[in-house]
Amino acid sequence: MSRLEIDQERCTGHGRCYSLAPSLFDSDEFGHAVLVPTHEINETDAWTAVQNCPEGAISFEP
Amino acid sequence: MGPVSDTAEPAESAEPIFQFDSLLQPEVSKCPWPYYKRMRDTNPVLRAGGDGSEVVFIAKHEDIDYVLHNPKLFSSNGDQGQQMAPLIPISFDPPVHSKWRRLLDPFFSPREMAKLEADITLQANELIDRFIDRGECDYADEYAVPLPCSVFLKIMGLPLEDLDAFVNLKDRLLRGTGESFQSQDEVQKQAHEELDARLEALLNERRRQPQDDLLTQLLHSEIDGRPLTQEELVSASNLLFIAGLDTVTDSLTCFYSFLGIHQEHRQRIVDDPEVIPRAIEEMLRYESPVTMVLPRQVTEETELGGCPLHQGDRIIPLLGSANNDERVIDDPEVVDFDRPSFRHYAFGAGVHRCLGSHLARLELRVSLREWHRRIPEYHIPEGTELQWASLLRQVEHLPLVFDRVE
Ligand code: HEM
Ligand code: SF4
């Protein structure tokens, strides 16, 4: 079972994740990231988000 | 390469290469990359202006990352050497800063900003209408300056007739006489007072007659369970004005001076408009129009990259250097719209991450889309010497000639 997580302490709302991988991430009213409930985590999208988050707030274990 | 060139080598200069005033040199602003690189390689933590100075430039991605993510050690609070009132939220540290961001973030969230897309599209097209038939324009004066200003007037609920007056006020406020950035000059001080007075008058007006705009919403917001004071309201709106106008103009003029020379990149945007969001990120990374953040004040004795830092030192992270640091990014000097990933700091990082980044990205995206739809082919006329403003990298006049319009 793969695991995708957002560290809310680190997230400051750059929005790279939900712009680049909208199937996995959405924005809350503050512009911070929330996970989109999904059964299938697209691995490429997950890694793209991890690698583009300027705060290193996203972790992914395939 | 024609006479328009942005890759000039910096003149061989005596050490130290990066003095406090180096950032004020137009040629550094025009072509900062070699300076950044030399600094990263030779003086990544540089006490500018000799030993006595408390100003320290930092150039490596790693060090900048550390500073921006440690507000306890590197504070935005305190005397920034600018004789002006602290601005909300930029001159505060957590936890006070966090309260302000919780209040302000929702007004600038991607979802809120998306509501402005139709308006910005309209404004962009109205500007283009004014010069498209002429076959040329001054991109700075006729597009890059008025567009963000008119978007801002819209957000603040100000009449568009005020555009020229506001552009003028903004110029005086940000650049003053343009001679010093250590302290504000008289022109800037006066401009500040004028802006405060205008904002106060406007707030009073909104208090009497609420509108559907940001100021009215701020008037009805609460912090710590109480309404904002007039002073706080003025401070927050003041910063939005300072932070939200020139920065977008800078970015647009940086982008178009790049695209006006690099025809293959321009053509890529025309052929494949879907690339625009990625093109924006990559050009923001490479150009880093906002070269630095507010100086961070060192709160206790510490060190960075082996260099001792003292309490009270003012640290200036050079964002453009971090974004072009070959230690963390392959071929930084190549502008590649298909670059798979990069954590650039063009909007800063950590708790002060640009509040307006979603607005800025929207303005840039709409701008590039509408412009290239209507004016797919353009270039900078031969022999043009571009004048670069410093600190906020901006081309002051950018003549563009249209080779094909739709
Ligand atoms: C491409 C355009 C822009 C760039 C490159 C940019 C860049 C930045 C940077 C680097 C910072 C961090 C400053 C620091 O850490 O000391 C910042 C903060 C800020 N920006 Fe922007 N900005 C842009 C557009 C805007 C716009 C359109 C607004 C208007 C709403 C805005 C409002 C702010 C505010 C209020 C802050 C302070 C945030 C805080 O301290 O928490 N910016 N910006
Ligand atoms: S990219 Fe990172 S910091 Fe930005 S919204 Fe996503 S998780 Fe948060």
Tab-separated table of N, CA and C in Angstrom, chain B residues 251-391:
chain	number	residue	atom	x	y	z
B	251	SER	N	8.668	40.915	-13.779
B	251	SER	CA	8.639	39.584	-14.377
B	251	SER	C	8.287	39.662	-15.857
B	252	LEU	N	7.268	40.453	-16.175
B	252	LEU	CA	6.854	40.546	-17.580
B	252	LEU	C	7.978	41.116	-18.453
B	253	THR	N	8.640	42.159	-17.985
B	253	THR	CA	9.692	42.729	-18.838
B	253	THR	C	10.894	41.782	-18.932
B	254	CYS	N	11.196	41.074	-17.848
B	254	CYS	CA	12.265	40.059	-17.937
B	254	CYS	C	11.887	38.991	-18.967
B	255	PHE	N	10.654	38.514	-18.890
B	255	PHE	CA	10.215	37.451	-19.803
B	255	PHE	C	10.288	37.900	-21.260
B	256	TYR	N	9.771	39.105	-21.537
B	256	TYR	CA	9.684	39.523	-22.936
B	256	TYR	C	11.025	39.984	-23.483
B	257	SER	N	11.926	40.417	-22.624
B	257	SER	CA	13.243	40.723	-23.160
B	257	SER	C	13.948	39.412	-23.491
B	258	PHE	N	13.630	38.372	-22.723
B	258	PHE	CA	14.169	37.049	-23.053
B	258	PHE	C	13.536	36.511	-24.344
B	259	LEU	N	12.207	36.532	-24.383
B	259	LEU	CA	11.499	35.957	-25.540
B	259	LEU	C	11.741	36.762	-26.816
B	260	GLY	N	11.949	38.072	-26.661
B	260	GLY	CA	12.195	38.925	-27.827
B	260	GLY	C	13.530	38.628	-28.483
B	261	ILE	N	14.418	37.962	-27.734
B	261	ILE	CA	15.721	37.591	-28.282
B	261	ILE	C	15.743	36.114	-28.648
B	262	HIS	N	15.166	35.300	-27.769
B	262	HIS	CA	15.227	33.846	-27.979
B	262	HIS	C	13.997	33.387	-28.745
B	263	GLN	N	14.116	33.448	-30.066
B	263	GLN	CA	12.961	33.196	-30.918
B	263	GLN	C	12.432	31.767	-30.803
B	264	GLU	N	13.315	30.804	-30.510
B	264	GLU	CA	12.831	29.433	-30.444
B	264	GLU	C	11.946	29.234	-29.212
B	265	HIS	N	12.247	29.929	-28.142
B	265	HIS	CA	11.389	29.845	-26.952
B	265	HIS	C	10.051	30.532	-27.223
B	266	ARG	N	10.112	31.683	-27.896
B	266	ARG	CA	8.881	32.384	-28.242
B	266	ARG	C	7.995	31.494	-29.117
B	267	GLN	N	8.619	30.876	-30.124
B	267	GLN	CA	7.864	30.033	-31.041
B	267	GLN	C	7.228	28.843	-30.315
B	268	ARG	N	7.943	28.299	-29.350
B	268	ARG	CA	7.415	27.171	-28.589
B	268	ARG	C	6.093	27.547	-27.903
B	269	ILE	N	6.052	28.752	-27.353
B	269	ILE	CA	4.834	29.211	-26.673
B	269	ILE	C	3.691	29.384	-27.671
B	270	VAL	N	4.025	29.884	-28.865
B	270	VAL	CA	3.003	30.065	-29.897
B	270	VAL	C	2.476	28.701	-30.353
B	271	ASP	N	3.383	27.760	-30.587
B	271	ASP	CA	2.992	26.447	-31.114
B	271	ASP	C	2.288	25.607	-30.066
B	272	ASP	N	2.614	25.837	-28.802
B	272	ASP	CA	2.150	24.923	-27.766
B	272	ASP	C	1.773	25.726	-26.505
B	273	PRO	N	0.618	26.433	-26.578
B	273	PRO	CA	0.243	27.304	-25.454
B	273	PRO	C	0.124	26.549	-24.124
B	274	GLU	N	-0.034	25.243	-24.197
B	274	GLU	CA	-0.131	24.464	-22.959
B	274	GLU	C	1.143	24.536	-22.120
B	275	VAL	N	2.227	24.919	-22.787
B	275	VAL	CA	3.514	24.958	-22.088
B	275	VAL	C	3.620	26.209	-21.208
B	276	ILE	N	2.690	27.139	-21.367
B	276	ILE	CA	2.814	28.439	-20.694
B	276	ILE	C	3.049	28.349	-19.174
B	277	PRO	N	2.248	27.563	-18.426
B	277	PRO	CA	2.525	27.515	-16.975
B	277	PRO	C	3.947	27.057	-16.658
B	278	ARG	N	4.449	26.098	-17.432
B	278	ARG	CA	5.817	25.616	-17.176
B	278	ARG	C	6.846	26.639	-17.638
B	279	ALA	N	6.535	27.322	-18.746
B	279	ALA	CA	7.440	28.374	-19.230
B	279	ALA	C	7.565	29.464	-18.165
B	280	ILE	N	6.455	29.784	-17.526
B	280	ILE	CA	6.467	30.821	-16.493
B	280	ILE	C	7.368	30.413	-15.332
B	281	GLU	N	7.219	29.191	-14.852
B	281	GLU	CA	8.047	28.739	-13.731
B	281	GLU	C	9.521	28.759	-14.102
B	282	GLU	N	9.802	28.312	-15.332
B	282	GLU	CA	11.207	28.231	-15.742
B	282	GLU	C	11.809	29.627	-15.934
B	283	MET	N	11.030	30.540	-16.483
B	283	MET	CA	11.566	31.898	-16.657
B	283	MET	C	11.653	32.614	-15.305
B	284	LEU	N	10.726	32.322	-14.409
B	284	LEU	CA	10.843	32.888	-13.057
B	284	LEU	C	12.111	32.385	-12.381
B	285	ARG	N	12.363	31.103	-12.567
B	285	ARG	CA	13.575	30.532	-11.977
B	285	ARG	C	14.817	31.220	-12.530
B	286	TYR	N	14.916	31.208	-13.851
B	286	TYR	CA	16.129	31.701	-14.490
B	286	TYR	C	16.304	33.199	-14.264
B	287	GLU	N	15.267	33.951	-14.530
B	287	GLU	CA	15.375	35.411	-14.434
B	287	GLU	C	15.360	35.883	-12.982
B	288	SER	N	14.631	35.209	-12.119
B	288	SER	CA	14.464	35.650	-10.734
B	288	SER	C	14.360	37.176	-10.640
B	289	PRO	N	13.245	37.706	-11.143
B	289	PRO	CA	13.123	39.175	-11.234
B	289	PRO	C	13.247	39.863	-9.874
B	290	VAL	N	12.716	39.236	-8.838
B	290	VAL	CA	12.875	39.789	-7.490
B	290	VAL	C	14.142	39.157	-6.931
B	291	THR	N	15.206	39.966	-6.845
B	291	THR	CA	16.515	39.363	-6.609
B	291	THR	C	16.741	38.938	-5.168
B	292	MET	N	15.993	39.526	-4.241
B	292	MET	CA	16.273	39.222	-2.835
B	292	MET	C	15.002	39.336	-2.007
B	293	VAL	N	15.063	38.836	-0.803
B	293	VAL	CA	13.960	39.033	0.134
B	293	VAL	C	14.337	40.166	1.078
B	294	LEU	N	13.423	40.516	1.945
B	294	LEU	CA	13.714	41.481	2.992
B	294	LEU	C	14.897	40.951	3.805
B	295	PRO	N	15.869	41.818	4.165
B	295	PRO	CA	16.997	41.308	4.947
B	295	PRO	C	16.512	40.609	6.222
B	296	ARG	N	17.174	39.494	6.550
B	296	ARG	CA	16.849	38.779	7.790
B	296	ARG	C	17.871	39.152	8.857
B	297	GLN	N	17.374	39.471	10.032
B	297	GLN	CA	18.258	39.889	11.106
B	297	GLN	C	18.659	38.687	11.961
B	298	VAL	N	19.962	38.523	12.176
B	298	VAL	CA	20.458	37.403	12.975
B	298	VAL	C	20.145	37.654	14.452
B	299	THR	N	19.505	36.677	15.103
B	299	THR	CA	19.041	36.897	16.480
B	299	THR	C	20.047	36.421	17.532
B	300	GLU	N	20.956	35.495	17.165
B	300	GLU	CA	21.994	35.098	18.119
B	300	GLU	C	23.245	34.659	17.359
B	301	GLU	N	24.364	34.624	18.053
B	301	GLU	CA	25.611	34.235	17.401
B	301	GLU	C	25.441	32.874	16.739
B	302	THR	N	25.863	32.772	15.491
B	302	THR	CA	25.724	31.506	14.790
B	302	THR	C	26.727	31.480	13.642
B	303	GLU	N	26.594	30.503	12.759
B	303	GLU	CA	27.451	30.515	11.581
B	303	GLU	C	26.732	29.925	10.382
B	304	LEU	N	27.269	30.263	9.240
B	304	LEU	CA	26.665	29.809	8.003
B	304	LEU	C	27.801	29.499	7.044
B	305	GLY	N	27.805	28.279	6.523
B	305	GLY	CA	28.863	27.888	5.605
B	305	GLY	C	30.242	28.155	6.174
B	306	GLY	N	30.393	27.969	7.489
B	306	GLY	CA	31.688	28.155	8.123
B	306	GLY	C	32.009	29.601	8.477
B	307	CYS	N	31.129	30.526	8.118
B	307	CYS	CA	31.387	31.936	8.440
B	307	CYS	C	30.600	32.352	9.681
B	308	PRO	N	31.267	32.998	10.622
B	308	PRO	CA	30.563	33.443	11.817
B	308	PRO	C	29.566	34.555	11.492
B	309	LEU	N	28.410	34.467	12.110
B	309	LEU	CA	27.419	35.534	11.974
B	309	LEU	C	27.122	36.066	13.359
B	310	HIS	N	26.960	37.379	13.441
B	310	HIS	CA	26.742	38.006	14.733
B	310	HIS	C	25.322	38.512	14.849
B	311	GLN	N	24.917	38.588	16.115
B	311	GLN	CA	23.603	39.118	16.384
B	311	GLN	C	23.475	40.510	15.737
B	312	GLY	N	22.385	40.737	15.036
B	312	GLY	CA	22.179	42.042	14.412
B	312	GLY	C	22.643	42.102	12.960
B	313	ASP	N	23.441	41.121	12.523
B	313	ASP	CA	23.819	41.090	11.111
B	313	ASP	C	22.563	41.005	10.261
B	314	ARG	N	22.629	41.639	9.112
B	314	ARG	CA	21.485	41.574	8.206
B	314	ARG	C	21.824	40.722	6.999
B	315	ILE	N	21.089	39.627	6.874
B	315	ILE	CA	21.392	38.634	5.853
B	315	ILE	C	20.514	38.873	4.630
B	316	ILE	N	21.165	38.925	3.478
B	316	ILE	CA	20.406	39.119	2.250
B	316	ILE	C	20.576	37.902	1.344
B	317	PRO	N	19.563	37.035	1.306
B	317	PRO	CA	19.618	35.877	0.416
B	317	PRO	C	19.370	36.317	-1.025
B	318	LEU	N	20.248	35.936	-1.920
B	318	LEU	CA	20.085	36.265	-3.329
B	318	LEU	C	19.323	35.135	-4.025
B	319	LEU	N	18.035	35.367	-4.209
B	319	LEU	CA	17.169	34.310	-4.730
B	319	LEU	C	17.606	33.835	-6.102
B	320	GLY	N	18.029	34.781	-6.930
B	320	GLY	CA	18.434	34.425	-8.283
B	320	GLY	C	19.643	33.509	-8.300
B	321	SER	N	20.485	33.662	-7.296
B	321	SER	CA	21.645	32.789	-7.211
B	321	SER	C	21.225	31.390	-6.771
B	322	ALA	N	20.332	31.315	-5.787
B	322	ALA	CA	19.823	30.006	-5.359
B	322	ALA	C	19.177	29.287	-6.542
B	323	ASN	N	18.425	30.026	-7.334
B	323	ASN	CA	17.678	29.427	-8.439
B	323	ASN	C	18.563	29.017	-9.601
B	324	ASN	N	19.811	29.455	-9.571
B	324	ASN	CA	20.726	29.108	-10.648
B	324	ASN	C	21.966	28.395	-10.103
B	325	ASP	N	21.785	27.743	-8.974
B	325	ASP	CA	22.908	27.075	-8.306
B	325	ASP	C	23.104	25.676	-8.893
B	326	GLU	N	24.240	25.497	-9.583
B	326	GLU	CA	24.503	24.217	-10.258
B	326	GLU	C	24.644	23.056	-9.275
B	327	ARG	N	24.723	23.365	-7.986
B	327	ARG	CA	24.790	22.276	-7.003
B	327	ARG	C	23.450	21.565	-6.853
B	328	VAL	N	22.372	22.251	-7.212
B	328	VAL	CA	21.057	21.627	-7.044
B	328	VAL	C	20.267	21.513	-8.338
B	329	ILE	N	20.784	22.095	-9.411
B	329	ILE	CA	20.034	22.023	-10.671
B	329	ILE	C	21.000	21.818	-11.830
B	330	ASP	N	20.623	20.926	-12.740
B	330	ASP	CA	21.486	20.663	-13.890
B	330	ASP	C	21.393	21.815	-14.883
B	331	ASP	N	22.498	22.177	-15.466
B	331	ASP	CA	22.544	23.202	-16.515
B	331	ASP	C	21.657	24.405	-16.211
B	332	PRO	N	21.931	25.089	-15.107
B	332	PRO	CA	21.040	26.201	-14.735
B	332	PRO	C	20.951	27.289	-15.793
B	333	GLU	N	22.016	27.389	-16.636
B	333	GLU	CA	22.036	28.483	-17.607
B	333	GLU	C	21.156	28.176	-18.825
B	334	VAL	N	20.644	26.946	-18.879
B	334	VAL	CA	19.762	26.585	-19.986
B	334	VAL	C	18.312	26.840	-19.574
B	335	VAL	N	17.604	27.596	-20.388
B	335	VAL	CA	16.187	27.819	-20.124
B	335	VAL	C	15.403	26.732	-20.836
B	336	ASP	N	14.880	25.807	-20.060
B	336	ASP	CA	14.258	24.609	-20.608
B	336	ASP	C	12.838	24.496	-20.057
B	337	PHE	N	11.862	24.785	-20.929
B	337	PHE	CA	10.468	24.754	-20.479
B	337	PHE	C	10.032	23.346	-20.067
B	338	ASP	N	10.814	22.345	-20.471
B	338	ASP	CA	10.428	20.969	-20.138
B	338	ASP	C	11.199	20.417	-18.951
B	339	ARG	N	11.863	21.269	-18.240
B	339	ARG	CA	12.584	20.850	-17.047
B	339	ARG	C	11.614	20.107	-16.133
B	340	PRO	N	11.954	18.871	-15.746
B	340	PRO	CA	10.956	18.084	-15.026
B	340	PRO	C	10.581	18.657	-13.665
B	341	SER	N	11.545	19.184	-12.936
B	341	SER	CA	11.154	19.639	-11.613
B	341	SER	C	12.210	20.551	-11.053
B	342	PHE	N	11.773	21.503	-10.311
B	342	PHE	CA	12.727	22.293	-9.552
B	342	PHE	C	12.008	23.102	-8.487
B	343	ARG	N	12.610	23.132	-7.305
B	343	ARG	CA	12.002	23.903	-6.220
B	343	ARG	C	12.563	25.319	-6.222
B	344	HIS	N	12.091	26.139	-7.143
B	344	HIS	CA	12.681	27.471	-7.224
B	344	HIS	C	12.138	28.392	-6.129
B	345	TYR	N	12.919	29.422	-5.855
B	345	TYR	CA	12.573	30.347	-4.783
B	345	TYR	C	12.234	31.742	-5.305
B	346	ALA	N	11.741	31.810	-6.548
B	346	ALA	CA	11.428	33.135	-7.096
B	346	ALA	C	10.394	33.866	-6.242
B	347	PHE	N	9.534	33.121	-5.576
B	347	PHE	CA	8.542	33.725	-4.676
B	347	PHE	C	8.965	33.609	-3.214
B	348	GLY	N	10.242	33.385	-2.975
B	348	GLY	CA	10.692	33.185	-1.606
B	348	GLY	C	10.328	31.784	-1.139
B	349	ALA	N	10.482	31.530	0.160
B	349	ALA	CA	10.145	30.220	0.714
B	349	ALA	C	9.980	30.372	2.211
B	350	GLY	N	9.443	29.321	2.808
B	350	GLY	CA	9.193	29.384	4.240
B	350	GLY	C	7.945	30.213	4.524
B	351	VAL	N	7.838	30.702	5.736
B	351	VAL	CA	6.576	31.323	6.149
B	351	VAL	C	6.231	32.576	5.343
B	352	HIS	N	7.238	33.263	4.793
B	352	HIS	CA	6.942	34.488	4.053
B	352	HIS	C	6.727	34.249	2.566
B	353	ARG	N	6.602	33.000	2.175
B	353	ARG	CA	6.314	32.691	0.773
B	353	ARG	C	5.285	33.706	0.244
B	354	CYS	N	5.587	34.247	-0.925
B	354	CYS	CA	4.792	35.344	-1.477
B	354	CYS	C	3.288	35.126	-1.353
B	355	LEU	N	2.662	36.071	-0.684
B	355	LEU	CA	1.209	36.018	-0.517
B	355	LEU	C	0.499	36.120	-1.862
B	356	GLY	N	1.099	36.870	-2.782
B	356	GLY	CA	0.442	37.123	-4.061
B	356	GLY	C	0.854	36.175	-5.167
B	357	SER	N	1.499	35.050	-4.823
B	357	SER	CA	2.044	34.209	-5.893
B	357	SER	C	0.958	33.658	-6.820
B	358	HIS	N	-0.212	33.373	-6.275
B	358	HIS	CA	-1.267	32.819	-7.140
B	358	HIS	C	-1.852	33.901	-8.049
B	359	LEU	N	-1.906	35.118	-7.536
B	359	LEU	CA	-2.325	36.244	-8.379
B	359	LEU	C	-1.265	36.501	-9.452
B	360	ALA	N	-0.004	36.521	-9.036
B	360	ALA	CA	1.076	36.788	-9.985
B	360	ALA	C	1.074	35.748	-11.105
B	361	ARG	N	0.939	34.480	-10.728
B	361	ARG	CA	0.960	33.423	-11.752
B	361	ARG	C	-0.215	33.577	-12.712
B	362	LEU	N	-1.365	33.958	-12.171
B	362	LEU	CA	-2.532	34.158	-13.026
B	362	LEU	C	-2.288	35.306	-14.002
B	363	GLU	N	-1.775	36.421	-13.493
B	363	GLU	CA	-1.518	37.568	-14.369
B	363	GLU	C	-0.517	37.203	-15.461
B	364	LEU	N	0.519	36.475	-15.067
B	364	LEU	CA	1.548	36.108	-16.047
B	364	LEU	C	0.983	35.147	-17.086
B	365	ARG	N	0.194	34.203	-16.611
B	365	ARG	CA	-0.363	33.197	-17.524
B	365	ARG	C	-1.315	33.838	-18.533
B	366	VAL	N	-2.240	34.653	-18.053
B	366	VAL	CA	-3.188	35.307	-18.947
B	366	VAL	C	-2.440	36.208	-19.931
B	367	SER	N	-1.468	36.931	-19.414
B	367	SER	CA	-0.667	37.817	-20.244
B	367	SER	C	-0.007	37.099	-21.401
B	368	LEU	N	0.694	36.029	-21.074
B	368	LEU	CA	1.414	35.305	-22.117
B	368	LEU	C	0.448	34.683	-23.116
B	369	ARG	N	-0.647	34.161	-22.592
B	369	ARG	CA	-1.627	33.510	-23.463
B	369	ARG	C	-2.237	34.509	-24.438
B	370	GLU	N	-2.758	35.623	-23.928
B	370	GLU	CA	-3.450	36.589	-24.794
B	370	GLU	C	-2.484	37.246	-25.771
B	371	TRP	N	-1.313	37.593	-25.274
B	371	TRP	CA	-0.332	38.247	-26.139
B	371	TRP	C	0.046	37.338	-27.316
B	372	HIS	N	0.405	36.100	-27.028
B	372	HIS	CA	0.898	35.231	-28.100
B	372	HIS	C	-0.223	34.778	-29.031
B	373	ARG	N	-1.443	34.787	-28.546
B	373	ARG	CA	-2.591	34.501	-29.402
B	373	ARG	C	-2.735	35.611	-30.440
B	374	ARG	N	-2.514	36.842	-30.012
B	374	ARG	CA	-2.755	37.963	-30.916
B	374	ARG	C	-1.495	38.476	-31.605
B	375	ILE	N	-0.370	38.358	-30.928
B	375	ILE	CA	0.900	38.830	-31.509
B	375	ILE	C	1.932	37.709	-31.406
B	376	PRO	N	1.802	36.713	-32.312
B	376	PRO	CA	2.674	35.542	-32.161
B	376	PRO	C	4.132	35.824	-32.508
B	377	GLU	N	4.371	36.784	-33.396
B	377	GLU	CA	5.761	37.014	-33.800
B	377	GLU	C	6.158	38.456	-33.546
B	378	TYR	N	7.247	38.620	-32.818
B	378	TYR	CA	7.715	39.952	-32.464
B	378	TYR	C	9.203	39.862	-32.158
B	379	HIS	N	9.877	40.988	-32.210
B	379	HIS	CA	11.285	40.976	-31.820
B	379	HIS	C	11.695	42.339	-31.292
B	380	ILE	N	12.835	42.385	-30.630
B	380	ILE	CA	13.404	43.643	-30.160
B	380	ILE	C	14.205	44.232	-31.313
B	381	PRO	N	13.939	45.492	-31.701
B	381	PRO	CA	14.643	46.036	-32.871
B	381	PRO	C	16.158	46.043	-32.686
B	382	GLU	N	16.860	45.810	-33.797
B	382	GLU	CA	18.324	45.784	-33.784
B	382	GLU	C	18.874	47.077	-33.192
B	383	GLY	N	19.954	46.942	-32.467
B	383	GLY	CA	20.626	48.136	-31.963
B	383	GLY	C	20.042	48.689	-30.675
B	384	THR	N	18.991	48.037	-30.173
B	384	THR	CA	18.379	48.548	-28.945
B	384	THR	C	19.290	48.276	-27.747
B	385	GLU	N	19.536	49.297	-26.979
B	385	GLU	CA	20.260	49.124	-25.716
B	385	GLU	C	19.224	49.145	-24.603
B	386	LEU	N	19.018	48.024	-23.966
B	386	LEU	CA	17.997	47.991	-22.925
B	386	LEU	C	18.538	48.569	-21.622
B	387	GLN	N	17.719	49.364	-20.962
B	387	GLN	CA	18.094	49.940	-19.670
B	387	GLN	C	17.505	49.095	-18.551
B	388	TRP	N	18.364	48.550	-17.714
B	388	TRP	CA	17.882	47.697	-16.628
B	388	TRP	C	17.871	48.446	-15.306
B	389	ALA	N	16.745	48.370	-14.612
B	389	ALA	CA	16.681	48.875	-13.248
B	389	ALA	C	17.188	47.779	-12.328
B	390	SER	N	17.667	48.164	-11.154
B	390	SER	CA	18.289	47.159	-10.294
B	390	SER	C	17.400	46.759	-9.126
B	391	LEU	N	17.853	45.757	-8.392
B	391	LEU	CA	17.147	45.158	-7.249
B	391	LEU	C	15.909	44.410	-7.683
